[in-house]
């Protein structure tokens, strides 16, 4: 099959659905253990957090709404005084190390000067306040994390050069190792220290797995953005290399490069064994290290998951677009032998994702499959019409469309599950495949005769 | 600005969308930024809808803000009109886009020039009313729109139906057990000889609305939604309505007697006869419903004098308070509602039935009250269920806000005589009772709280965990930790590994076999 050499991008600017970017609060408040997230918005924002995300408050949460009322909107109340009242209450009740204000569409529209107020209040209450504008006017779903990390990058301490003093260097290394990985430096003697900071929020166990993978290549990671604790943010500055683990962090990448003078390692993302290998190899190449054992490691993983691959090989998949992980997942699934009809994506930063896009083309050539159609800001209605014609085996879709598509005999998987599941690194490959194959395996396990009962097709 | 962790009632646009998407062949356009359209997710997931939710967001982004949104909204309205040919398109902003102070009525006027569908703007103040008030208002607006038009066009048949009939007003999507209540109401009315003229908004076509006034009377089962439409119909078309909620034995009896009164108003003239339901009520109460007997039975002896706290929407909280104190002899220490706008009615209803009344939208206030009173059981919303979990007090959920648990596949009405059975079960099962109570006291409960990390009893040599691996194990969530530990040890044994390091853990994870998962 002949494949076009270049990727075609379309931008439909349609009516599409994703979650609001403030949803990042749901995972970031758990990731940054000493933080407090304050969403400055309306009832609409609050109801979203409690309802659509299913985030129920079991105990005292570390996030809350500063709910804007009519007086705030009509500027009868003083924003600074109101926020002061709320932040003092938060300080007294929870005493967090940092308060993160999440600006919303409403604060954008009424032009509330959060960035202006924060420094004043910060002094007054003695707790750092970070302002992130995770609004739906500019961003989609996972990009909320991008706005928070970009804002947080400004608060990372300045990295100090100490290349001359060898003793200092080892001391610092030990310190950072303890902070970031909680491991005894049993391999430390072999390690070469590089100034590598990784960005993107991953569960601590996945983060330490990636640390370990790099350690195997004798690269020690000097820190993560975000860190587990606000006070442990990694030092940034000239001479620091940064590398992202998630495709939706373009703004953070830009901030790290332009404002903090870091060097960005542009790699594909460590999703799938192919992506993880490429990611590690790219980092190694930047530090001029010859990677070893990765090819074996990758093929070993493929060998381990071949039972899953059998389930999806030759099947087709359609990404409606939701969480910006679509390109990486599509690339991985193509490598697994799937045919990707369409990759919908809310926003496509072609520079930040350049390595991933190149890798996608490379993978398509390798697997001899056509390049998928990439549609930015897709029109959901149009996509459903296209799906009627293409009849994909699997649609990866937002929650609003899953049940109706199932009713139309198209197997679905919620895209949001890939946002919350552990999908990074070699050891998560099985988890991704577990998610992807579940709807298809279900088809297999239900006795054929009963099938017609469970799948009902609505008239369309 | 106020600090808020949770809210009982949603924002106004949710109410509007619930009404719009309950009617048949109505499409709603939300003029809103990306992410405000989570209504579609809620409806699709909670109601397990097979069809796409007929709500489309006309996305407001920076470009739209800069250029003005009229063209986009108008073109989206006409596009939906062509694509799906709805009878009506309802335009609604959200809290966010309503601040833009655009002349949305003008958008709607413009769009109706091009569209074959009717187009209206939901007329709601997004900062002053909540979900419940907004749905009440939108339902009234739509009813008024179609009746006024029918009157103007003279296609109106105002004669009463030949057989006695009623409209049920206020059954809608994402309501708390609405579908089940509706089915039970239909059954009840059927047994009383009342046919259903229309049920709005759920499943009704707008073209039929012109026949609404042909019913003999209206029924508003939940006072949160439907009262405005009912009083509009009363004022303009002289239709009486019943707003008593038939939840509980005595309320249901009261409801039936009101039906009798309204039936006989016309029946004597039109049918030349009178209806008498007292026999029916007695029969149902004594022999059909189990609730009345149940509350007399020995089972319920232990309930007498137990204390409970009730909290929910006005309809449910008031009804359950009446049942607990009036029908089951349970002492209601505190009864409350988050429907602040209906405080007067609520106070009147629960007067004399409880020790104190709480009317608030602040769940912490409710939580504090519960903690202070320490009742034996709570009847509240999902929030009170969580509060109860934290302080170890059982809670039966009796009111919205809705949760996936309020959409059971089985039949669980709250209304009518079957409802009384369901509620009795709910109440009875919410208390720790009788012998169970004693046994729990003696043996300290049947749940152990510790995290189980029981080691595998395969004998053989024990396996060491390095401190790093152990601390890694601790990071794994408790509910799977035991399994991970077991799998890793099995893997280590198979590979003759004596000491488990972090590497071994990951290797074990990578090798998990498909059989163990499938």
Short mmCIF file of C-alpha atoms in Angstrom, two decimals, chain A residues 32 52 66 81 85 92 121 154 164 173 179 191 198-199 201 215 226 249 273 329 372 377 379 410 437:
data_model
loop_
_atom_site.label_atom_id
_atom_site.label_comp_id
_atom_site.label_asym_id
_atom_site.label_seq_id
_atom_site.Cartn_x
_atom_site.Cartn_y
_atom_site.Cartn_z
CA UNK A 32 0.84 17.61 44.80
CA UNK A 52 -19.46 14.97 35.59
CA UNK A 66 -14.63 30.37 45.16
CA UNK A 81 -11.16 41.48 49.66
CA UNK A 85 -11.45 36.27 53.05
CA UNK A 92 -6.66 28.50 58.88
CA UNK A 121 -2.39 38.36 49.03
CA UNK A 154 8.01 30.13 37.34
CA UNK A 164 33.77 22.57 39.33
CA UNK A 173 22.95 14.42 43.70
CA UNK A 179 13.86 13.66 47.29
CA UNK A 191 25.44 6.88 37.46
CA UNK A 198 10.91 15.59 33.51
CA UNK A 199 7.56 17.35 33.35
CA UNK A 201 2.07 14.60 36.38
CA UNK A 215 18.86 4.89 35.64
CA UNK A 226 5.24 18.77 39.45
CA UNK A 249 2.09 20.14 27.81
CA UNK A 273 6.89 -0.02 24.31
CA UNK A 329 -2.22 6.22 21.38
CA UNK A 372 -4.69 8.42 9.68
CA UNK A 377 -11.43 20.60 16.79
CA UNK A 379 -17.33 18.31 14.66
CA UNK A 410 -20.09 0.26 17.64
CA UNK A 437 -9.18 -4.83 24.16
#
